[in-house]
Every structure is written in structure tokens, then in C-alpha cells.
Amino acid sequence: MIQRQNDKPLRVEVWRGTANGHFQRFDVPRRENQTVLDVVTEIQRAQDATLSYRFACRVGMCGSCAMVVNGRPRWTCRTRVAAVVGDGDALKLEPLRNFTVVKDLAVDMVAFFDKWRDAKGYFESGPQPAEDFAVVPPASPQRQAANEGIECIGCGVCYSACDVVAWDKDYLGPSALNRAWTLVNDVRDQAQAARMQAVSQGSGCLACHTHMSCTNFCPKHIAPTYAIAGLKRAMMRRALGGEA
Amino acid sequence: MSAKLFIAQRLSAFVLAFAVAIHLATILYAVRGGLTAAEVLGRTRGNGIFLAIYVVFVIAVAVHAPIGLRNVLREWTAWRGRSLDVALALFALLLLALGLRAAFAVYAV
Ligand code: SF4
Ligand code: SF4
Ligand code: FES
């Protein structure tokens, strides 16, 4: 990569340790089109091989590279340094908030994905799966609603941004609820009653404060807040119709 | 929060939006030219519409406030379970009793 000669190096503060730890300072040369993930990789390859972090695709598909960058949760492989530091040269890298830190910038995603399961965020074909292909018109309202949330890459950025997750560790969180909403709108799914039950319990969709932090930070421009509002409406309809 | 509590909270909020508006508008209107306690009582005593509005208002408050308080307590403290629900049911009754007492006090002759 081309090094930009005239620029001062980036001053990078990187979290080291687990829940207890400290920031370690690295100086990293600035380069053309440098991403935050490039910076972390350069530190790990050239300065400190013990630095732990996670990535896979480097193109915004796998959802494994998210970190808190200068105080905000971001996907680091698609976040350019220039867009974050502005005119300055300071970069502060922390592990995602609301997750257990494994080491340095790597967090444990288990609780996060367990909540996808708890929200029944998976397709249920039922005891007797359909024999033929289901025809789902692309323009149908349900298909459109599912489309809005279907591109989630499970990066955890929204979960890191949500204050309700910080307050209530049982809160299912924006990502799992968004996934559940896409399935509520899947006309082939056979577990709707159980799913609505799962997302309507105490720390489900009703716990959302509509802060919209999740929607603000989601790198895929998904709006979990609206998905959650959809779940609340669906839950109300069921409760008033005596189904839940 | 269960679906029932959520619905109760939303419906009571809907009622409160009107009740609070009527409440404030009436106060502003009534005290335009200065008002004494005797004049207030002169209008409220035996006034069935006044009583009906305030009974609805008080009931909506008694439903709405404890549910909100329960949510706050669940988020900010570790208090959960039956003791919390009982405490807030008692709080609802207290609001109801105090509110109705006040409404009847200015209605009764
Ligand atoms: S809108 Fe709901 S899920 Fe999203 S950040 Fe706010 S409280 Fe969390
Ligand atoms: S909803 Fe957006 S921020 Fe949340 S996990 Fe999915 S892609 Fe990431
Ligand atoms: S490395 Fe796959 S999304 Fe960033």
C-alpha cells in the first residue's frame, strides 16, 4: 500500500486485556484508502504479534470485524480511517460494548447468537414441510417487510450501540428481534405463535425504548427499530385477538 | 412487560392525553381573572361531568404510572418477580384512593 509521505503517523490507542485492561499506544503510518482494519492488521503484523482481533472477509459480508472506533461501533473493514479521524490523527480502538471480551479486540459472540435462537430467529418448516415451492410475490407487503431486514450480517454493531442491552442483560436486542421480524413476515414459516410468544416476553420487543441507536449505526442500513415496532404491532394484534 | 401490561399502558396513555389537556385547559380558563376556593367549589360541587372526567383521569393515572414505574425499576434495579408486582399493585391502589378521594372532595356538597 502506498504510504502517504507528508502525513504524520496515526496515533492509535488499542485496548489490551479483557474486561480489565489498558490502552496501548501504537504509531502507524497513514496510507492511501486505509481502513481501520488495515491499521489493526498492520499493528499485528509489524509491531505486536500478540494483538488479538477478528476478521474474515474484509469486504463487509461476514460481520466479524466490528469494534468500537473512536467511541462508536463500526465494521472496521469498510470504515476508512480518513472518515473517522477527520483532520486529526487519533484513533481509539476498543472491543464491542455489551459483549464479553475474550482478549484485546476480540469479543465472545455466543450470548448474542443465543438470543437469535431465543427469539426463534430461524426458519421453522413445521412437522409437515410444504411439498412444493411456495410462491411469494416480490411485491407482497410481507416480502417487502422481510427484505428490509434480511441483509443483516450479524456483526453486533447494533447490539453494541443499544443502551437497553447494557441495562438488561436478558434483552434480546435489535439484531435478534430484527431477524425474528423477517421470519414473522415469512409466509412459509410454521412457528409463528411460538415466535411471537418468544419475542413478547419481558425482555423482548416491549423492552425497546425506540432510541434508534441500532438503526443509526447498522452498517447495512437496516432499521431494527422499525422491525421491533412491527413486532410490537403484531403482538398487540395477537393479544387483542386473544391468540397470545 | 407482558402484552397485557403493554396494551394497558398504551390505552391509558391515550386517555391521559385527553384528560391532561382538559385538566390544564380548565385550570387556565378558570383562573383567568383570579379565583377563590369558594368559587371553585361553587362550580365543581354536584357537577356530574366534572366528576366523570376526573374519575376517568384518576383511573388512567392509576393504571399508567405503576406500569411505567415497574419498567423503570426493572431496568435500573435488580428488583423482579412477585414482590415487585405486589408492591406496584399496592401503589396503583394508593393512587386510585388518593385520586378518587380528591375528586369526590370537591364534588360532594
Ligand atoms: S431502538 Fe430499541 S433495540 Fe434499537 S438501540 Fe434503541 S432500545 Fe435498542
Ligand atoms: S442489524 Fe445491522 S448492526 Fe445489527 S447485527 Fe445486523 S448488520 Fe449488524
Ligand atoms: S471482515 Fe467481514 S465484515 Fe468486516
Tab-separated table of C-alpha atoms and ligand atoms in Angstrom:
chain	number	residue	atom	x	y	z
A	1	MET	CA	0.000	0.000	0.000
A	2	ILE	CA	1.150	3.479	-0.770
A	3	GLN	CA	2.418	5.359	2.222
A	4	ARG	CA	1.421	8.987	2.370
A	5	GLN	CA	4.758	10.701	2.968
A	6	ASN	CA	3.615	14.056	4.174
A	7	ASP	CA	1.235	12.866	6.853
A	8	LYS	CA	2.056	12.380	10.463
A	9	PRO	CA	1.584	8.797	11.622
A	10	LEU	CA	-1.700	7.812	13.212
A	11	ARG	CA	-1.688	7.757	16.975
A	12	VAL	CA	-3.595	4.594	17.745
A	13	GLU	CA	-4.797	3.653	21.222
A	14	VAL	CA	-5.685	-0.034	21.328
A	15	TRP	CA	-7.459	-1.836	24.142
A	16	ARG	CA	-5.381	-4.684	25.571
A	17	GLY	CA	-6.687	-7.265	28.009
A	18	THR	CA	-10.187	-8.406	28.853
A	19	ALA	CA	-12.777	-6.509	30.909
A	20	ASN	CA	-9.795	-5.276	32.872
A	21	GLY	CA	-7.077	-3.906	30.744
A	22	HIS	CA	-5.481	-0.774	29.448
A	23	PHE	CA	-4.903	1.142	26.243
A	24	GLN	CA	-1.636	0.624	24.420
A	25	ARG	CA	-0.301	3.247	22.073
A	26	PHE	CA	0.963	2.415	18.570
A	27	ASP	CA	2.121	4.737	15.827
A	28	VAL	CA	1.008	3.577	12.393
A	29	PRO	CA	1.906	5.208	9.057
A	30	ARG	CA	-1.004	6.642	7.103
A	31	ARG	CA	-1.710	5.052	3.753
A	32	GLU	CA	-3.974	5.663	0.820
A	33	ASN	CA	-7.513	4.359	1.305
A	34	GLN	CA	-6.511	2.842	4.624
A	35	THR	CA	-9.297	1.153	6.566
A	36	VAL	CA	-9.434	0.766	10.327
A	37	LEU	CA	-8.993	-2.980	9.839
A	38	ASP	CA	-5.829	-2.268	7.809
A	39	VAL	CA	-4.474	-0.372	10.796
A	40	VAL	CA	-5.157	-3.219	13.196
A	41	THR	CA	-3.645	-5.728	10.802
A	42	GLU	CA	-0.553	-3.600	10.338
A	43	ILE	CA	-0.075	-3.340	14.100
A	44	GLN	CA	-0.437	-7.091	14.481
A	45	ARG	CA	1.923	-7.934	11.614
A	46	ALA	CA	4.569	-5.269	12.091
A	47	GLN	CA	4.525	-4.238	15.729
A	48	ASP	CA	2.895	-6.684	18.122
A	49	ALA	CA	2.015	-10.200	17.033
A	50	THR	CA	0.158	-10.853	20.293
A	51	LEU	CA	-2.668	-8.466	19.407
A	52	SER	CA	-5.950	-10.367	19.088
A	53	TYR	CA	-8.761	-9.318	16.769
A	54	ARG	CA	-11.134	-10.957	14.346
A	55	PHE	CA	-11.897	-10.627	10.664
A	56	ALA	CA	-12.594	-12.884	7.709
A	57	CYS	CA	-13.975	-11.416	4.508
A	58	ARG	CA	-12.592	-7.846	4.568
A	59	VAL	CA	-15.421	-6.793	2.268
A	60	GLY	CA	-18.353	-6.267	4.608
A	61	MET	CA	-20.014	-9.636	4.312
A	62	CYS	CA	-19.049	-11.805	7.267
A	63	GLY	CA	-19.748	-9.460	10.168
A	64	SER	CA	-16.725	-10.477	12.225
A	65	CYS	CA	-14.617	-7.319	12.297
A	66	ALA	CA	-16.764	-4.915	14.316
A	67	MET	CA	-15.127	-2.803	17.025
A	68	VAL	CA	-15.729	0.437	18.834
A	69	VAL	CA	-13.800	3.048	16.869
A	70	ASN	CA	-13.375	6.444	18.487
A	71	GLY	CA	-16.357	5.705	20.689
A	72	ARG	CA	-18.699	4.379	18.011
A	73	PRO	CA	-19.406	0.816	16.943
A	74	ARG	CA	-18.389	0.177	13.332
A	75	TRP	CA	-17.487	-2.525	10.841
A	76	THR	CA	-13.775	-1.869	10.594
A	77	CYS	CA	-13.118	-3.427	7.178
A	78	ARG	CA	-15.376	-0.901	5.469
A	79	THR	CA	-14.566	2.077	7.637
A	80	ARG	CA	-11.902	4.328	6.212
A	81	VAL	CA	-9.520	5.920	8.670
A	82	ALA	CA	-9.948	9.268	6.944
A	83	ALA	CA	-13.686	9.194	7.578
A	84	VAL	CA	-13.174	8.622	11.294
A	85	VAL	CA	-10.238	10.803	12.259
A	86	GLY	CA	-11.234	13.819	10.192
A	87	ASP	CA	-8.460	16.378	10.279
A	88	GLY	CA	-6.834	14.720	13.268
A	89	ASP	CA	-4.676	11.638	13.593
A	90	ALA	CA	-6.036	9.936	16.714
A	91	LEU	CA	-7.664	6.543	16.573
A	92	LYS	CA	-9.043	4.748	19.608
A	93	LEU	CA	-9.942	1.082	19.204
A	94	GLU	CA	-11.971	-0.877	21.724
A	95	PRO	CA	-13.826	-4.180	21.691
A	96	LEU	CA	-17.575	-4.022	21.100
A	97	ARG	CA	-19.604	-2.876	24.087
A	98	ASN	CA	-22.166	-5.248	25.683
A	99	PHE	CA	-20.085	-8.306	24.827
A	100	THR	CA	-17.702	-10.309	26.980
A	101	VAL	CA	-14.180	-9.538	25.856
A	102	VAL	CA	-12.129	-12.622	25.020
A	103	LYS	CA	-8.914	-10.716	24.529
A	104	ASP	CA	-7.993	-7.284	23.211
A	105	LEU	CA	-10.390	-6.534	20.335
A	106	ALA	CA	-11.978	-9.976	20.081
A	107	VAL	CA	-15.327	-10.494	21.806
A	108	ASP	CA	-17.381	-13.561	22.614
A	109	MET	CA	-20.432	-13.649	20.325
A	110	VAL	CA	-22.135	-16.626	21.994
A	111	ALA	CA	-24.670	-14.713	24.117
A	112	PHE	CA	-25.521	-12.578	21.082
A	113	PHE	CA	-26.305	-15.539	18.847
A	114	ASP	CA	-28.016	-17.442	21.661
A	115	LYS	CA	-30.533	-14.609	21.607
A	116	TRP	CA	-31.183	-15.179	17.910
A	117	ARG	CA	-32.125	-18.701	18.902
A	118	ASP	CA	-34.203	-17.500	21.882
A	119	ALA	CA	-36.092	-15.093	19.622
A	120	LYS	CA	-36.767	-18.021	17.283
A	121	GLY	CA	-34.723	-16.249	14.678
A	122	TYR	CA	-34.589	-19.277	12.424
A	123	PHE	CA	-36.878	-20.747	9.799
A	124	GLU	CA	-39.293	-23.396	11.019
A	125	SER	CA	-40.700	-25.574	8.266
A	126	GLY	CA	-43.080	-27.347	10.658
A	127	PRO	CA	-43.840	-31.043	11.078
A	128	GLN	CA	-45.053	-31.274	7.507
A	129	PRO	CA	-42.911	-29.157	5.245
A	130	ALA	CA	-44.584	-27.912	2.105
A	131	GLU	CA	-44.270	-30.297	-0.795
A	132	ASP	CA	-43.896	-27.688	-3.448
A	133	PHE	CA	-42.142	-24.363	-3.771
A	134	ALA	CA	-44.025	-21.551	-2.109
A	135	VAL	CA	-44.844	-18.679	-4.399
A	136	VAL	CA	-44.018	-15.414	-2.665
A	137	PRO	CA	-44.777	-12.427	-4.879
A	138	PRO	CA	-41.857	-9.984	-4.572
A	139	ALA	CA	-44.257	-7.067	-4.261
A	140	SER	CA	-46.298	-8.541	-1.407
A	141	PRO	CA	-46.156	-6.450	1.793
A	142	GLN	CA	-44.697	-9.297	3.794
A	143	ARG	CA	-41.924	-9.981	1.329
A	144	GLN	CA	-41.138	-6.269	1.271
A	145	ALA	CA	-41.038	-6.131	5.072
A	146	ALA	CA	-38.723	-9.140	5.187
A	147	ASN	CA	-36.488	-7.578	2.528
A	148	GLU	CA	-35.860	-4.567	4.723
A	149	GLY	CA	-34.124	-6.643	7.366
A	150	ILE	CA	-32.808	-9.648	5.519
A	151	GLU	CA	-29.289	-8.387	4.783
A	152	CYS	CA	-28.127	-8.486	8.414
A	153	ILE	CA	-24.575	-9.823	8.651
A	154	GLY	CA	-24.699	-10.471	12.401
A	155	CYS	CA	-21.905	-8.039	13.147
A	156	GLY	CA	-23.173	-6.993	16.578
A	157	VAL	CA	-22.799	-3.267	15.927
A	158	CYS	CA	-26.440	-2.597	16.822
A	159	TYR	CA	-26.158	-4.732	19.945
A	160	SER	CA	-23.106	-2.751	20.997
A	161	ALA	CA	-24.956	0.526	20.408
A	162	CYS	CA	-28.101	-0.364	22.353
A	163	ASP	CA	-28.415	1.013	25.889
A	164	VAL	CA	-31.236	-1.358	26.777
A	165	VAL	CA	-28.847	-4.282	26.254
A	166	ALA	CA	-26.488	-2.589	28.691
A	167	TRP	CA	-29.265	-2.244	31.287
A	168	ASP	CA	-30.965	-5.591	30.875
A	169	LYS	CA	-28.674	-8.440	30.009
A	170	ASP	CA	-31.659	-10.592	29.056
A	171	TYR	CA	-32.887	-8.132	26.431
A	172	LEU	CA	-32.997	-9.990	23.130
A	173	GLY	CA	-31.560	-6.973	21.353
A	174	PRO	CA	-32.042	-5.331	17.980
A	175	SER	CA	-30.351	-7.943	15.845
A	176	ALA	CA	-32.246	-10.991	17.113
A	177	LEU	CA	-35.538	-9.103	17.048
A	178	ASN	CA	-34.881	-7.890	13.521
A	179	ARG	CA	-34.213	-11.460	12.454
A	180	ALA	CA	-37.416	-12.607	14.142
A	181	TRP	CA	-39.353	-9.907	12.291
A	182	THR	CA	-38.082	-11.104	8.917
A	183	LEU	CA	-39.406	-14.562	9.844
A	184	VAL	CA	-42.729	-13.224	11.099
A	185	ASN	CA	-43.076	-12.000	7.532
A	186	ASP	CA	-42.090	-15.331	6.023
A	187	VAL	CA	-45.390	-16.797	4.882
A	188	ARG	CA	-43.885	-20.300	4.705
A	189	ASP	CA	-42.884	-20.383	8.369
A	190	GLN	CA	-44.901	-22.693	10.643
A	191	ALA	CA	-43.874	-21.452	14.085
A	192	GLN	CA	-45.419	-18.000	14.223
A	193	ALA	CA	-47.277	-18.425	17.524
A	194	ALA	CA	-44.181	-19.718	19.298
A	195	ARG	CA	-42.051	-16.954	17.799
A	196	MET	CA	-44.463	-14.216	18.844
A	197	GLN	CA	-44.501	-15.714	22.321
A	198	ALA	CA	-40.705	-15.679	22.402
A	199	VAL	CA	-40.353	-12.057	21.333
A	200	SER	CA	-43.223	-10.826	23.530
A	201	GLN	CA	-41.776	-11.907	26.868
A	202	GLY	CA	-40.444	-9.454	29.433
A	203	SER	CA	-37.102	-8.723	27.806
A	204	GLY	CA	-38.357	-8.973	24.234
A	205	CYS	CA	-39.616	-6.343	21.840
A	206	LEU	CA	-41.556	-4.462	24.546
A	207	ALA	CA	-38.329	-3.556	26.328
A	208	CYS	CA	-37.125	-1.467	23.366
A	209	HIS	CA	-37.066	2.264	24.082
A	210	THR	CA	-37.051	3.276	20.431
A	211	HIS	CA	-33.720	5.045	20.959
A	212	MET	CA	-32.767	4.207	17.391
A	213	SER	CA	-29.069	3.821	18.183
A	214	CYS	CA	-29.195	0.441	16.446
A	215	THR	CA	-30.698	1.957	13.335
A	216	ASN	CA	-28.240	4.813	13.424
A	217	PHE	CA	-25.177	2.563	13.498
A	218	CYS	CA	-26.158	-0.511	11.491
A	219	PRO	CA	-23.613	-0.621	8.648
A	220	LYS	CA	-26.117	-2.418	6.411
A	221	HIS	CA	-28.635	0.394	6.844
A	222	ILE	CA	-31.126	-1.930	8.425
A	223	ALA	CA	-33.636	-0.364	10.812
A	224	PRO	CA	-34.089	-2.804	13.698
A	225	THR	CA	-36.144	-0.121	15.437
A	226	TYR	CA	-38.840	-0.423	12.789
A	227	ALA	CA	-38.651	-4.202	12.862
A	228	ILE	CA	-39.205	-4.050	16.623
A	229	ALA	CA	-42.108	-1.643	16.160
A	230	GLY	CA	-43.570	-4.170	13.711
A	231	LEU	CA	-43.223	-6.896	16.333
A	232	LYS	CA	-44.997	-4.712	18.888
A	233	ARG	CA	-47.890	-4.177	16.485
A	234	ALA	CA	-48.073	-7.878	15.654
A	235	MET	CA	-48.020	-8.687	19.355
A	236	MET	CA	-50.836	-6.217	20.065
A	237	ARG	CA	-52.937	-7.712	17.295
A	238	ARG	CA	-52.431	-11.174	18.698
A	239	ALA	CA	-53.148	-10.130	22.275
A	240	LEU	CA	-56.317	-8.279	21.288
A	241	GLY	CA	-57.376	-11.145	19.065
A	242	GLY	CA	-56.957	-13.495	22.019
A	243	GLU	CA	-54.220	-15.510	20.347
A	244	ALA	CA	-51.388	-14.741	22.734
B	1	MET	CA	-43.544	-6.463	30.489
B	2	SER	CA	-46.331	-8.640	29.253
B	3	ALA	CA	-48.521	-7.896	26.275
B	4	LYS	CA	-51.446	-7.071	28.579
B	5	LEU	CA	-49.493	-4.533	30.601
B	6	PHE	CA	-48.157	-3.011	27.406
B	7	ILE	CA	-51.641	-2.580	25.990
B	8	ALA	CA	-52.947	-1.201	29.294
B	9	GLN	CA	-50.102	1.304	29.327
B	10	ARG	CA	-50.748	2.423	25.747
B	11	LEU	CA	-54.508	2.722	26.203
B	12	SER	CA	-54.181	4.639	29.467
B	13	ALA	CA	-51.669	6.958	27.786
B	14	PHE	CA	-54.256	7.633	25.109
B	15	VAL	CA	-56.849	8.525	27.751
B	16	LEU	CA	-54.322	10.644	29.647
B	17	ALA	CA	-53.508	12.690	26.578
B	18	PHE	CA	-57.088	13.938	26.560
B	19	ALA	CA	-57.527	14.085	30.334
B	20	VAL	CA	-54.388	16.131	30.906
B	21	ALA	CA	-55.342	18.510	28.097
B	22	ILE	CA	-58.797	19.059	29.583
B	23	HIS	CA	-57.304	19.411	33.045
B	24	LEU	CA	-54.802	22.087	32.008
B	25	ALA	CA	-57.206	23.935	29.736
B	26	THR	CA	-59.786	24.083	32.517
B	27	ILE	CA	-57.279	25.422	35.010
B	28	LEU	CA	-56.055	28.105	32.634
B	29	TYR	CA	-59.599	29.067	31.730
B	30	ALA	CA	-60.877	29.069	35.306
B	31	VAL	CA	-58.152	31.229	36.818
B	32	ARG	CA	-58.105	33.863	34.088
B	33	GLY	CA	-59.461	36.562	36.344
B	34	GLY	CA	-58.293	35.173	39.656
B	35	LEU	CA	-60.362	32.703	41.563
B	36	THR	CA	-61.149	31.826	45.147
B	37	ALA	CA	-61.640	28.412	46.676
B	38	ALA	CA	-65.304	29.188	47.221
B	39	GLU	CA	-65.809	29.960	43.544
B	40	VAL	CA	-64.084	26.729	42.505
B	41	LEU	CA	-66.203	24.670	44.838
B	42	GLY	CA	-69.279	26.510	43.630
B	43	ARG	CA	-68.669	25.158	40.158
B	44	THR	CA	-67.484	21.673	40.993
B	45	ARG	CA	-69.986	20.690	43.694
B	46	GLY	CA	-72.658	18.491	42.293
B	47	ASN	CA	-71.180	18.765	38.791
B	48	GLY	CA	-71.510	15.263	37.330
B	49	ILE	CA	-69.476	15.976	34.210
B	50	PHE	CA	-66.619	17.255	36.327
B	51	LEU	CA	-66.729	14.149	38.473
B	52	ALA	CA	-66.903	11.781	35.494
B	53	ILE	CA	-63.894	13.354	33.786
B	54	TYR	CA	-61.782	13.238	36.909
B	55	VAL	CA	-62.728	9.688	37.788
B	56	VAL	CA	-61.587	8.619	34.316
B	57	PHE	CA	-58.413	10.696	34.741
B	58	VAL	CA	-57.612	9.132	38.104
B	59	ILE	CA	-58.202	5.601	36.839
B	60	ALA	CA	-55.934	6.225	33.850
B	61	VAL	CA	-53.194	7.523	36.150
B	62	ALA	CA	-53.549	4.556	38.473
B	63	VAL	CA	-53.116	2.201	35.509
B	64	HIS	CA	-50.384	4.111	33.701
B	65	ALA	CA	-47.975	5.230	36.406
B	66	PRO	CA	-47.323	1.884	38.135
B	67	ILE	CA	-46.611	0.123	34.835
B	68	GLY	CA	-44.077	2.776	33.891
B	69	LEU	CA	-42.539	2.703	37.341
B	70	ARG	CA	-42.299	-1.084	37.112
B	71	ASN	CA	-40.356	-0.790	33.863
B	72	VAL	CA	-38.007	1.762	35.348
B	73	LEU	CA	-37.388	-0.359	38.420
B	74	ARG	CA	-36.774	-3.456	36.326
B	75	GLU	CA	-34.220	-1.621	34.231
B	76	TRP	CA	-32.413	0.232	36.964
B	77	THR	CA	-32.560	-2.176	39.885
B	78	ALA	CA	-32.404	-5.912	40.378
B	79	TRP	CA	-35.947	-5.970	41.797
B	80	ARG	CA	-38.013	-8.584	39.928
B	81	GLY	CA	-40.761	-11.063	40.471
B	82	ARG	CA	-43.810	-11.210	42.668
B	83	SER	CA	-42.771	-8.748	45.365
B	84	LEU	CA	-42.294	-6.080	42.714
B	85	ASP	CA	-45.693	-6.761	41.177
B	86	VAL	CA	-47.433	-6.729	44.556
B	87	ALA	CA	-45.708	-3.503	45.563
B	88	LEU	CA	-46.790	-1.817	42.353
B	89	ALA	CA	-50.342	-3.129	42.622
B	90	LEU	CA	-50.463	-1.508	46.058
B	91	PHE	CA	-49.044	1.681	44.562
B	92	ALA	CA	-51.812	1.601	41.947
B	93	LEU	CA	-54.441	1.266	44.684
B	94	LEU	CA	-52.882	4.138	46.602
B	95	LEU	CA	-53.013	6.401	43.545
B	96	LEU	CA	-56.580	5.368	42.912
B	97	ALA	CA	-57.656	6.002	46.506
B	98	LEU	CA	-55.934	9.380	46.786
B	99	GLY	CA	-57.189	10.497	43.407
B	100	LEU	CA	-60.791	9.472	43.913
B	101	ARG	CA	-60.798	10.988	47.377
B	102	ALA	CA	-59.676	14.303	45.946
B	103	ALA	CA	-62.221	14.216	43.113
B	104	PHE	CA	-65.096	13.401	45.473
B	105	ALA	CA	-63.951	16.012	47.972
B	106	VAL	CA	-64.570	18.834	45.526
B	107	TYR	CA	-67.717	17.228	44.100
B	108	ALA	CA	-69.608	16.352	47.254
B	109	VAL	CA	-71.720	19.055	48.783
C	1	SF4	S1	-34.317	1.230	19.123
C	1	SF4	FE1	-34.577	-0.394	20.656
C	1	SF4	S2	-33.176	-2.007	20.037
C	1	SF4	FE2	-32.574	-0.141	18.921
C	1	SF4	S3	-30.975	0.772	20.201
C	1	SF4	FE3	-32.927	1.649	20.829
C	1	SF4	S4	-33.661	0.406	22.537
C	1	SF4	FE4	-32.036	-0.740	21.465
C	2	SF4	S1	-28.841	-5.409	12.224
C	2	SF4	FE1	-27.125	-4.318	11.282
C	2	SF4	S2	-25.799	-3.772	13.010
C	2	SF4	FE2	-27.199	-5.342	13.746
C	2	SF4	S3	-26.067	-7.251	13.502
C	2	SF4	FE3	-27.315	-6.957	11.651
C	2	SF4	S4	-25.968	-5.913	10.203
C	2	SF4	FE4	-25.025	-5.714	12.220
C	3	FES	S1	-14.167	-8.591	7.854
C	3	FES	FE1	-16.095	-9.408	7.158
C	3	FES	S2	-17.445	-7.739	7.554
C	3	FES	FE2	-15.523	-6.884	8.057
